[in-house]
XYZ file of C-alpha atoms in Angstrom:
639
model
C 0.000 0.000 0.000
C 1.337 3.448 -0.903
C 2.050 5.373 2.261
C 2.806 8.882 1.070
C 0.813 11.409 -0.893
C 3.657 12.040 -3.337
C 3.836 8.328 -4.169
C 0.139 8.291 -4.956
C 0.558 11.402 -7.105
C 3.409 9.726 -8.992
C 1.325 6.572 -9.508
C -1.396 8.684 -11.089
C 0.855 10.877 -13.216
C 2.754 7.985 -14.778
C -0.440 6.854 -16.519
C -0.873 10.054 -18.526
C 1.090 12.006 -21.088
C 3.390 13.883 -20.883
C 4.316 12.512 -17.452
C 4.521 8.930 -18.713
C 7.610 10.049 -20.628
C 9.551 10.912 -17.458
C 11.981 8.538 -15.812
C 11.133 7.307 -12.313
C 13.455 9.624 -10.389
C 12.270 12.763 -12.223
C 8.644 11.698 -11.762
C 9.108 11.155 -8.023
C 10.927 14.461 -7.646
C 8.178 16.290 -9.516
C 5.410 14.540 -7.549
C 6.864 15.802 -4.251
C 6.242 19.374 -5.430
C 2.739 18.913 -6.870
C -0.014 20.836 -5.079
C -3.418 19.169 -4.723
C -6.373 21.544 -5.114
C -10.032 20.846 -4.391
C -12.602 22.864 -6.386
C -16.344 22.983 -5.901
C -18.542 22.986 -8.976
C -18.493 26.393 -10.682
C -15.424 27.736 -8.877
C -12.850 29.518 -11.056
C -9.264 28.242 -11.436
C -8.113 31.144 -13.589
C -9.936 33.668 -15.712
C -9.434 35.369 -19.065
C -6.526 37.840 -19.274
C -5.383 36.835 -15.804
C -1.630 36.781 -15.363
C -0.212 33.304 -15.795
C 0.220 31.161 -12.702
C 3.445 29.473 -11.767
C 1.691 26.157 -12.378
C -0.064 24.352 -15.138
C -2.789 21.899 -14.178
C -3.942 18.335 -14.521
C -7.405 16.992 -13.696
C -7.192 14.161 -11.177
C -10.945 13.717 -10.615
C -13.967 15.567 -11.970
C -13.917 17.905 -14.966
C -12.855 21.443 -15.823
C -14.502 23.661 -18.447
C -12.511 26.106 -20.575
C -14.657 29.142 -21.465
C -14.463 31.975 -23.921
C -16.105 34.635 -21.771
C -16.890 37.008 -24.616
C -19.156 34.458 -26.251
C -19.850 32.355 -23.156
C -18.957 29.302 -25.224
C -17.387 26.228 -23.701
C -14.278 25.639 -25.790
C -13.416 22.350 -24.178
C -14.016 20.167 -21.155
C -10.948 18.628 -19.533
C -11.460 15.170 -18.092
C -9.422 12.878 -15.861
C -5.771 12.957 -16.909
C -6.114 16.084 -19.092
C -3.714 18.999 -18.725
C -4.697 22.663 -19.130
C -3.382 26.149 -18.419
C -0.300 25.654 -20.600
C 0.016 29.260 -21.784
C 2.388 30.402 -18.995
C 4.559 27.359 -19.632
C 4.689 27.631 -23.417
C 4.368 31.346 -24.159
C 4.765 33.152 -20.839
C 1.529 34.986 -21.607
C -1.703 35.735 -19.769
C -4.556 33.265 -20.057
C -6.915 33.602 -23.012
C -9.621 31.338 -21.605
C -11.327 31.001 -18.278
C -11.009 27.678 -16.464
C -13.869 26.713 -14.169
C -14.711 23.487 -12.299
C -17.387 21.894 -14.462
C -18.202 19.735 -11.475
C -16.688 18.957 -8.100
C -13.022 18.342 -8.944
C -9.567 17.564 -7.631
C -6.732 19.165 -9.594
C -2.967 18.736 -9.513
C -0.957 21.968 -9.880
C 2.343 21.160 -11.603
C 5.162 23.670 -10.858
C 6.374 25.159 -14.148
C 9.833 25.997 -12.779
C 10.467 22.339 -12.027
C 8.796 20.853 -15.085
C 10.138 23.167 -17.801
C 13.748 21.871 -17.690
C 12.471 18.313 -17.949
C 10.405 19.244 -21.016
C 13.392 20.904 -22.642
C 15.562 17.832 -22.105
C 12.961 15.334 -23.303
C 11.989 15.696 -26.971
C 8.891 13.457 -26.676
C 7.522 15.537 -23.806
C 8.346 18.750 -25.580
C 6.580 17.681 -28.757
C 3.523 16.618 -26.822
C 3.265 20.008 -25.128
C 3.815 21.873 -28.389
C 1.102 19.853 -30.093
C -1.280 20.417 -27.226
C -0.613 24.119 -27.070
C -0.639 24.641 -30.838
C -3.977 22.906 -31.153
C -5.303 25.273 -28.496
C -6.578 22.264 -26.632
C -5.436 20.243 -23.738
C -3.977 17.271 -25.569
C -3.647 15.584 -28.941
C -6.796 13.591 -28.395
C -8.729 16.774 -28.780
C -6.736 17.876 -31.776
C -7.762 14.844 -33.730
C -11.152 14.229 -32.282
C -12.581 17.503 -31.047
C -16.209 17.783 -31.950
C -16.180 14.406 -33.546
C -15.650 12.002 -30.695
C -17.616 9.053 -31.840
C -18.548 11.078 -34.866
C -19.624 9.357 -37.978
C -17.256 10.280 -40.725
C -18.888 10.983 -44.065
C -18.623 8.161 -46.518
C -15.971 8.590 -49.128
C -17.968 8.482 -52.347
C -15.030 6.943 -54.139
C -14.996 4.054 -51.709
C -17.611 1.364 -52.113
C -18.690 -0.827 -49.241
C -17.203 -3.715 -51.148
C -13.756 -2.223 -50.615
C -13.947 -2.994 -46.938
C -11.685 -5.916 -46.009
C -12.081 -8.342 -48.846
C -11.353 -12.002 -48.475
C -10.618 -12.628 -52.126
C -7.138 -14.009 -51.528
C -8.428 -16.780 -49.311
C -8.813 -20.310 -50.634
C -12.131 -20.826 -52.320
C -14.727 -22.926 -50.498
C -16.054 -25.827 -52.557
C -18.418 -28.736 -52.352
C -16.803 -32.102 -51.693
C -20.071 -33.887 -52.261
C -19.513 -34.961 -55.849
C -22.638 -35.833 -57.809
C -21.825 -37.655 -61.034
C -23.148 -39.890 -63.775
C -21.678 -42.036 -66.517
C -21.565 -41.097 -70.224
C -24.320 -43.658 -70.815
C -26.782 -42.193 -68.317
C -29.914 -40.922 -70.056
C -30.828 -37.234 -69.965
C -34.039 -38.090 -68.111
C -32.024 -39.783 -65.380
C -29.584 -36.863 -65.279
C -32.470 -34.398 -64.800
C -33.976 -36.548 -62.060
C -30.661 -36.735 -60.200
C -30.105 -32.963 -60.436
C -33.636 -32.268 -59.252
C -33.479 -34.648 -56.289
C -30.054 -33.305 -55.233
C -31.066 -29.689 -55.846
C -27.891 -28.989 -57.796
C -27.165 -26.963 -60.907
C -24.483 -29.195 -62.432
C -23.449 -32.844 -62.624
C -20.053 -34.268 -63.547
C -19.709 -37.026 -66.123
C -17.063 -39.514 -65.020
C -15.362 -42.340 -66.876
C -12.973 -44.605 -64.995
C -13.360 -42.131 -62.081
C -11.895 -39.318 -64.178
C -13.889 -36.238 -65.309
C -14.686 -36.235 -69.004
C -17.565 -33.743 -69.078
C -20.061 -31.633 -67.152
C -23.795 -31.011 -67.649
C -25.424 -27.887 -66.234
C -28.934 -26.453 -66.069
C -27.978 -24.360 -69.076
C -27.211 -27.506 -71.136
C -30.635 -28.940 -70.305
C -32.345 -25.701 -71.367
C -30.353 -25.176 -74.570
C -29.989 -28.747 -75.805
C -33.078 -30.542 -74.502
C -35.641 -27.785 -74.038
C -35.065 -26.591 -77.583
C -35.536 -30.101 -79.022
C -31.915 -30.418 -80.149
C -31.707 -33.809 -78.422
C -34.431 -36.130 -77.122
C -34.729 -36.770 -73.406
C -33.736 -40.340 -74.114
C -30.313 -39.252 -75.380
C -27.265 -40.011 -73.246
C -25.199 -37.667 -71.107
C -22.305 -38.000 -73.551
C -24.405 -36.266 -76.231
C -25.015 -33.022 -74.356
C -22.128 -32.758 -71.899
C -19.604 -29.953 -72.194
C -16.237 -31.534 -72.802
C -13.428 -31.381 -71.984
C -13.992 -30.260 -68.424
C -12.076 -27.220 -67.228
C -10.174 -28.373 -64.148
C -8.132 -26.618 -61.469
C -6.294 -27.624 -58.287
C -8.186 -27.259 -55.012
C -5.664 -24.715 -53.722
C -7.036 -21.933 -55.952
C -8.093 -18.647 -54.384
C -11.498 -16.991 -54.579
C -10.191 -14.470 -57.076
C -8.662 -17.174 -59.256
C -11.949 -19.067 -59.296
C -13.869 -15.922 -60.170
C -11.458 -15.025 -62.983
C -11.470 -18.601 -64.361
C -15.259 -18.564 -64.621
C -15.274 -15.154 -66.292
C -12.523 -16.157 -68.724
C -14.319 -19.333 -69.864
C -17.877 -18.076 -69.509
C -18.834 -20.969 -67.253
C -20.557 -21.231 -63.905
C -18.873 -24.336 -62.462
C -15.263 -25.456 -62.036
C -14.082 -28.993 -61.472
C -11.291 -29.365 -58.886
C -9.006 -32.375 -59.188
C -6.144 -33.733 -57.138
C -3.412 -32.323 -59.398
C -5.503 -29.771 -61.264
C -5.716 -31.816 -64.482
C -8.345 -34.101 -66.028
C -5.985 -37.000 -65.417
C -6.480 -37.113 -61.660
C -9.334 -37.823 -59.276
C -12.063 -35.241 -58.736
C -11.948 -33.662 -55.238
C -14.692 -31.047 -55.515
C -16.762 -28.670 -57.578
C -17.033 -24.880 -57.311
C -20.106 -22.978 -58.451
C -20.523 -19.262 -59.101
C -22.724 -19.188 -56.033
C -19.891 -20.659 -53.906
C -17.609 -17.851 -55.082
C -20.157 -15.180 -54.277
C -20.728 -16.591 -50.806
C -16.979 -16.837 -50.211
C -16.646 -13.150 -51.048
C -19.414 -12.705 -48.551
C -18.881 -8.992 -47.833
C -21.878 -7.906 -49.792
C -25.262 -7.827 -48.047
C -27.100 -8.774 -51.256
C -24.919 -11.857 -51.635
C -25.536 -12.817 -48.033
C -29.293 -12.388 -48.414
C -29.231 -14.690 -51.442
C -27.129 -17.202 -49.540
C -29.561 -17.128 -46.614
C -32.540 -17.752 -48.876
C -30.846 -20.721 -50.517
C -30.100 -22.476 -47.238
C -31.964 -25.767 -46.854
C -30.658 -26.762 -43.433
C -30.504 -24.523 -40.387
C -26.953 -25.608 -39.574
C -25.828 -24.002 -42.826
C -26.933 -20.599 -41.545
C -24.211 -20.574 -38.904
C -21.306 -19.935 -41.320
C -23.377 -17.204 -42.966
C -23.802 -15.594 -39.559
C -19.992 -15.590 -39.294
C -19.868 -13.769 -42.641
C -22.335 -11.214 -41.272
C -20.021 -10.653 -38.314
C -17.151 -10.194 -40.765
C -19.207 -7.638 -42.639
C -19.987 -5.862 -39.364
C -16.299 -5.723 -38.408
C -15.424 -4.297 -41.807
C -18.081 -1.606 -41.542
C -16.856 -0.593 -38.080
C -13.244 -0.459 -39.248
C -14.368 1.658 -42.188
C -16.185 4.036 -39.796
C -19.415 3.606 -41.747
C -22.223 5.541 -39.993
C -23.914 3.463 -37.313
C -27.303 4.365 -38.775
C -26.409 2.494 -41.954
C -24.629 -0.360 -40.189
C -27.528 -1.109 -37.862
C -30.060 -1.161 -40.707
C -27.995 -3.551 -42.842
C -27.128 -5.915 -40.007
C -30.723 -5.891 -38.741
C -31.996 -6.799 -42.227
C -29.538 -9.690 -42.424
C -30.447 -10.898 -38.936
C -34.134 -10.736 -39.829
C -33.470 -12.703 -43.023
C -31.697 -15.434 -41.017
C -34.580 -15.623 -38.542
C -37.127 -15.695 -41.335
C -35.304 -18.594 -42.964
C -35.257 -20.478 -39.651
C -39.037 -20.038 -39.387
C -39.547 -21.237 -42.969
C -37.336 -24.293 -42.500
C -39.095 -25.069 -39.221
C -42.458 -24.891 -40.969
C -41.232 -27.505 -43.429
C -40.633 -29.843 -40.496
C -44.241 -29.545 -39.329
C -46.536 -32.323 -40.515
C -49.286 -29.887 -41.534
C -49.514 -26.241 -42.619
C -50.404 -23.667 -39.927
C -54.098 -23.871 -39.006
C -54.390 -20.053 -39.072
C -52.212 -17.100 -39.998
C -49.526 -16.072 -37.525
C -46.753 -13.524 -36.977
C -43.303 -14.233 -35.537
C -42.062 -11.210 -33.583
C -38.511 -10.268 -32.643
C -38.554 -8.349 -29.375
C -36.126 -6.133 -27.470
C -32.946 -5.053 -29.218
C -33.695 -7.064 -32.388
C -37.149 -5.505 -32.439
C -35.446 -2.092 -32.346
C -32.906 -3.061 -35.046
C -30.140 -2.635 -32.490
C -28.960 -6.214 -32.116
C -25.554 -6.296 -33.762
C -23.996 -9.272 -31.958
C -25.031 -12.748 -30.901
C -27.079 -12.196 -27.785
C -29.936 -14.123 -26.245
C -33.313 -14.585 -27.888
C -36.382 -12.470 -27.178
C -39.335 -13.450 -29.368
C -43.056 -14.076 -29.395
C -45.771 -15.448 -31.649
C -49.266 -14.150 -32.386
C -51.744 -16.366 -34.161
C -55.188 -15.535 -35.522
C -58.232 -16.010 -33.330
C -60.023 -19.362 -33.518
C -63.159 -20.820 -31.976
C -62.748 -21.569 -28.276
C -62.871 -25.327 -28.754
C -60.071 -25.142 -31.366
C -57.791 -22.980 -29.220
C -55.922 -25.773 -27.317
C -55.082 -27.650 -30.515
C -54.053 -24.454 -32.295
C -51.861 -23.396 -29.386
C -50.212 -26.818 -29.319
C -49.390 -26.517 -33.018
C -47.731 -23.118 -32.671
C -45.870 -24.102 -29.502
C -44.402 -27.059 -31.384
C -43.422 -24.752 -34.234
C -41.947 -22.230 -31.781
C -39.790 -24.875 -30.143
C -38.375 -25.802 -33.547
C -37.675 -22.146 -34.330
C -36.048 -21.292 -30.986
C -33.883 -24.411 -31.219
C -32.911 -23.403 -34.746
C -31.981 -19.922 -33.571
C -29.963 -21.466 -30.756
C -28.142 -23.735 -33.213
C -27.408 -20.652 -35.297
C -25.781 -18.852 -32.356
C -28.545 -17.114 -30.405
C -28.557 -18.174 -26.762
C -31.838 -19.158 -25.168
C -33.350 -16.330 -23.120
C -32.492 -16.895 -19.419
C -35.920 -15.494 -18.494
C -37.599 -17.809 -21.036
C -39.060 -14.858 -22.888
C -39.466 -16.850 -26.071
C -42.345 -18.011 -28.212
C -41.705 -21.588 -27.078
C -43.015 -20.485 -23.658
C -46.849 -20.757 -23.556
C -46.942 -17.239 -22.052
C -45.543 -15.797 -25.279
C -47.387 -17.898 -27.852
C -50.956 -16.631 -27.852
C -53.892 -15.815 -30.044
C -54.531 -12.180 -30.924
C -57.413 -12.068 -28.462
C -55.211 -13.463 -25.688
C -52.479 -10.933 -26.462
C -54.982 -8.097 -26.276
C -56.186 -9.306 -22.910
C -52.657 -9.600 -21.543
C -51.429 -6.201 -22.763
C -54.620 -4.609 -21.393
C -53.803 -6.164 -18.034
C -50.302 -4.665 -18.143
C -51.649 -1.226 -18.959
C -54.495 -1.245 -16.422
C -52.389 -2.846 -13.639
C -48.913 -1.420 -14.188
C -46.780 -3.055 -11.479
C -43.011 -3.448 -11.703
C -43.234 -6.704 -13.668
C -45.885 -5.358 -16.020
C -43.821 -2.275 -16.808
C -40.754 -4.437 -17.438
C -42.714 -6.717 -19.754
C -44.159 -3.718 -21.545
C -40.723 -2.245 -22.088
C -39.594 -5.431 -23.831
C -42.759 -6.190 -25.702
C -43.484 -2.704 -26.987
C -40.315 -2.888 -29.098
C -41.243 -5.537 -31.621
C -40.617 -6.262 -35.241
C -42.525 -8.706 -37.471
C -39.871 -11.072 -38.816
C -42.218 -13.556 -40.475
C -45.902 -13.976 -41.146
C -48.947 -11.760 -41.131
C -48.187 -8.100 -40.247
C -51.916 -7.348 -39.843
C -51.984 -9.342 -36.613
C -49.197 -7.235 -35.092
C -50.760 -4.021 -36.414
C -54.085 -4.872 -34.827
C -52.358 -5.537 -31.522
C -50.547 -2.182 -31.819
C -53.852 -0.395 -32.380
C -55.244 -2.053 -29.304
C -52.225 -1.069 -27.184
C -52.385 2.577 -28.238
C -56.134 2.694 -27.664
C -55.668 1.249 -24.168
C -52.827 3.611 -23.295
C -54.961 6.603 -24.297
C -57.734 5.293 -22.096
C -55.413 4.742 -19.106
C -52.799 7.540 -19.254
C -51.602 6.676 -15.723
C -49.660 3.917 -17.467
C -47.240 6.545 -18.802
C -46.274 7.556 -15.289
C -45.311 4.003 -14.434
C -43.486 3.561 -17.712
C -41.636 6.819 -17.032
C -40.719 5.680 -13.518
C -39.364 2.514 -15.057
C -37.225 4.642 -17.375
C -35.504 6.157 -14.333
C -34.678 2.864 -12.628
C -31.109 2.976 -13.878
C -29.342 6.030 -12.418
C -26.475 7.986 -13.950
C -23.585 5.734 -15.032
C -21.126 7.748 -12.933
C -20.796 8.444 -9.249
C -18.678 10.924 -7.299
C -15.985 12.619 -9.327
C -17.455 11.069 -12.482
C -16.115 7.656 -11.595
C -17.767 4.778 -13.441
C -20.306 2.875 -11.404
C -19.229 -0.749 -11.694
C -20.777 -4.037 -10.653
C -20.241 -4.693 -6.963
C -20.407 -8.499 -7.019
C -21.111 -11.535 -9.174
C -19.309 -12.820 -12.243
C -18.789 -9.287 -13.554
C -17.557 -7.656 -10.333
C -15.726 -4.366 -10.998
C -16.859 -4.350 -14.648
C -19.011 -1.647 -16.231
C -22.438 -2.707 -17.511
C -22.812 -0.550 -20.617
C -26.222 -2.030 -21.436
C -27.968 -1.352 -18.122
C -26.043 1.758 -17.068
C -25.880 3.611 -20.362
C -27.958 2.167 -23.220
C -31.087 1.169 -21.341
C -31.782 4.615 -19.810
C -31.757 6.098 -23.314
C -33.894 3.304 -24.772
C -36.462 3.536 -21.977
C -36.671 7.328 -22.189
C -37.132 7.319 -25.976
C -39.891 4.725 -25.729
C -42.034 6.460 -23.120
C -41.569 9.917 -24.628
C -42.581 8.836 -28.138
C -45.453 6.687 -26.869
C -46.767 9.753 -25.047
C -47.014 11.419 -28.477
C -48.958 8.346 -29.701
C -46.437 7.712 -32.463
C -46.285 4.148 -33.772
C -43.983 2.232 -36.087
C -40.718 3.799 -34.930
C -38.846 1.341 -32.730
C -35.198 2.268 -33.125
C -33.916 4.371 -30.213
C -31.923 6.933 -32.187
C -34.787 7.311 -34.704
C -37.236 7.803 -31.852
C -35.130 10.665 -30.513
C -34.871 12.202 -33.987
C -38.663 12.075 -34.289
C -38.960 13.669 -30.851
C -36.650 16.456 -32.023
C -39.167 17.169 -34.829
C -42.139 17.056 -32.490
C -40.607 19.220 -29.769
C -38.360 21.890 -31.338
C -37.742 23.457 -27.924
C -36.003 20.241 -26.831
C -34.383 19.561 -30.181
C -30.833 19.914 -28.892
C -31.142 17.374 -26.111
C -33.028 14.879 -28.286
C -30.430 15.026 -31.032
C -27.716 14.628 -28.403
C -29.535 11.525 -27.161
C -29.800 10.141 -30.693
C -26.096 10.698 -31.111
C -25.289 9.107 -27.738
C -27.465 6.058 -28.484
C -25.576 5.416 -31.719
C -22.211 6.049 -30.082
C -22.902 3.646 -27.217
C -24.231 0.968 -29.572
C -21.088 1.311 -31.627
C -18.940 1.115 -28.513
C -20.716 -2.020 -27.263
C -20.482 -3.668 -30.668
C -16.760 -2.995 -30.927
C -16.192 -4.340 -27.430
C -18.221 -7.436 -28.268
C -16.256 -8.166 -31.417
C -12.962 -7.478 -29.684
C -13.741 -9.769 -26.738
C -15.963 -12.286 -28.552
C -18.783 -11.509 -26.157
C -22.086 -9.649 -26.058
C -20.096 -6.475 -25.291
C -22.331 -5.780 -22.310
C -19.743 -5.916 -19.506
C -16.534 -3.966 -19.920
C -13.298 -4.303 -17.979
C -12.435 -0.632 -17.528
C -8.755 -1.479 -17.147
C -8.784 -2.666 -20.743
C -9.921 0.732 -22.035
C -7.598 3.461 -23.147
C -7.962 6.919 -21.730
C -9.511 8.042 -24.995
C -12.135 5.300 -24.867
C -13.062 6.221 -21.302
C -13.420 9.839 -22.386
C -15.738 8.853 -25.198
C -17.923 6.866 -22.849
C -18.092 9.588 -20.225
C -19.095 12.209 -22.735
C -22.322 10.359 -23.414
C -23.209 10.209 -19.735
C -24.188 13.839 -19.332
C -26.802 13.300 -22.043
C -28.248 10.399 -20.071
C -28.542 12.579 -16.994
C -30.196 15.359 -19.015
C -32.823 13.088 -20.607
C -33.653 11.487 -17.266
C -34.234 14.947 -15.797
C -36.497 15.765 -18.752
C -38.510 12.570 -18.236
C -38.789 13.260 -14.514
C -40.018 16.805 -15.186
C -42.334 15.841 -18.078
C -44.201 13.238 -16.049
C -43.867 15.164 -12.760
C -42.236 12.228 -11.030
C -40.410 14.276 -8.410
C -43.717 15.214 -6.838
C -44.911 11.617 -6.686
């Protein structure tokens, strides 16, 4: 345990530039002379035109605002580890800005007389100070990021999305399941084989060596036109010789070979010639899927999948696409829409494949709903499932049998989603649970109960269920339920108060001196819960505020805030700030999730750089502001 104040000062300083460039003895000597200053919120450290102090400053805890008094504009806010008040050190001039404690703060005053010789001797330290001073900000972070922390850089029009990390130099993926026939096989048999195997080409082998290939195109051009009878043999219509390549070819090589020869399939052999055994076949579709960084290609691949297990590798491609978009700094608005569409397409395919496993068609129309983050188009990573099913009303005596049918279907779908990478919901909030697989009439009754009897559980359920998206089935069922919900809410406006109270359940993400509030126990002790502490307060506030305007069909949090900015021009600034913060936090969580192969929800703060912590903290003030607005709007302080 450190037993002197100067040792603790040194331990803090060594984590931040320029002090991290000092050797240990110089750092310890400097730390012995550092003065520690406590400032209440709003108290002035120095003002404009004031004669320079014999110190420059570093924020230990809290935050310091730098003002331009003539315009009353905040030029910058210095956070933990930031230095300010450099003018006396660098130019021996009076201050040009006023420095004021933005909140309760502890500041280190660094003696210029002692530090200046160290800066002159150390080129790295000197350059850092020059950069900071020249940029008229506290440090290089601001120089490069001021006003655009977490900003969404405009898209370079010359750069297509397809330019983001391509995989075209990887080995091409190919099918090892060789389907073949002999030269004597009749065309009718060939067509039957291709149909039963659902393939677009068949190899013609003789003595186990490839001598020809027949494709769908050959059947159309040579049989459909009457050129050959269906009783002719494969040898009559096959394309020969076969173009062969070794299996080690890359995606680009395969693509170029197909373009060069005007063909859609390549035969891969052991040594790349027709004189060796066939090891696989590559189709144009395989090449497109291997490229896999194009959403349209992925959508096509998803629709072609015949087994749920084949969706899993496509999900990996979607994650690759997501990583590429983040690296390319594509706006989060665009990223979330594309990834949400792809996720929906995967889920829709799982529902369709599950329906094929049922012994009979659905007895009535139904709608499969994605809830929570997927319902808001904000689910970027593999998280747990939240879903529900609505089916059309039936006669009372038919209800048990109908429910049983859809529960069986739901269990197939949720298992399929699990096999694809979506964890089962720990709270069992899934359509496979009888509570969440109901007729439209039953749903209306349940949501009415929530609205008329808004306890803690009912508000929680509402918050999840009111963010839904129809992934598959009949949208009219969901629309009718929406109409019912909005009608009920109008009739019982007290529900808004409870929903608003629920939106304030998660307090500000920071405590004293803007320290992160971390988990106190459990598996994630000392980690920061970015979902509950930062994202959820914004999501909850957007939901209740937009519902109070009786606006439907906007589920995404940032879009809800943008709509609120239109509806309430007097609060436009705070709503747009919230929209911005929601996108920034979603981006942050997604990056953390990809980096740590997790949901990105819990963050080890020690793994974050100073810059990343700054970015997070700068969204927190917005959370506090919107919670105050909700509290005032629904008069919760007086309750």
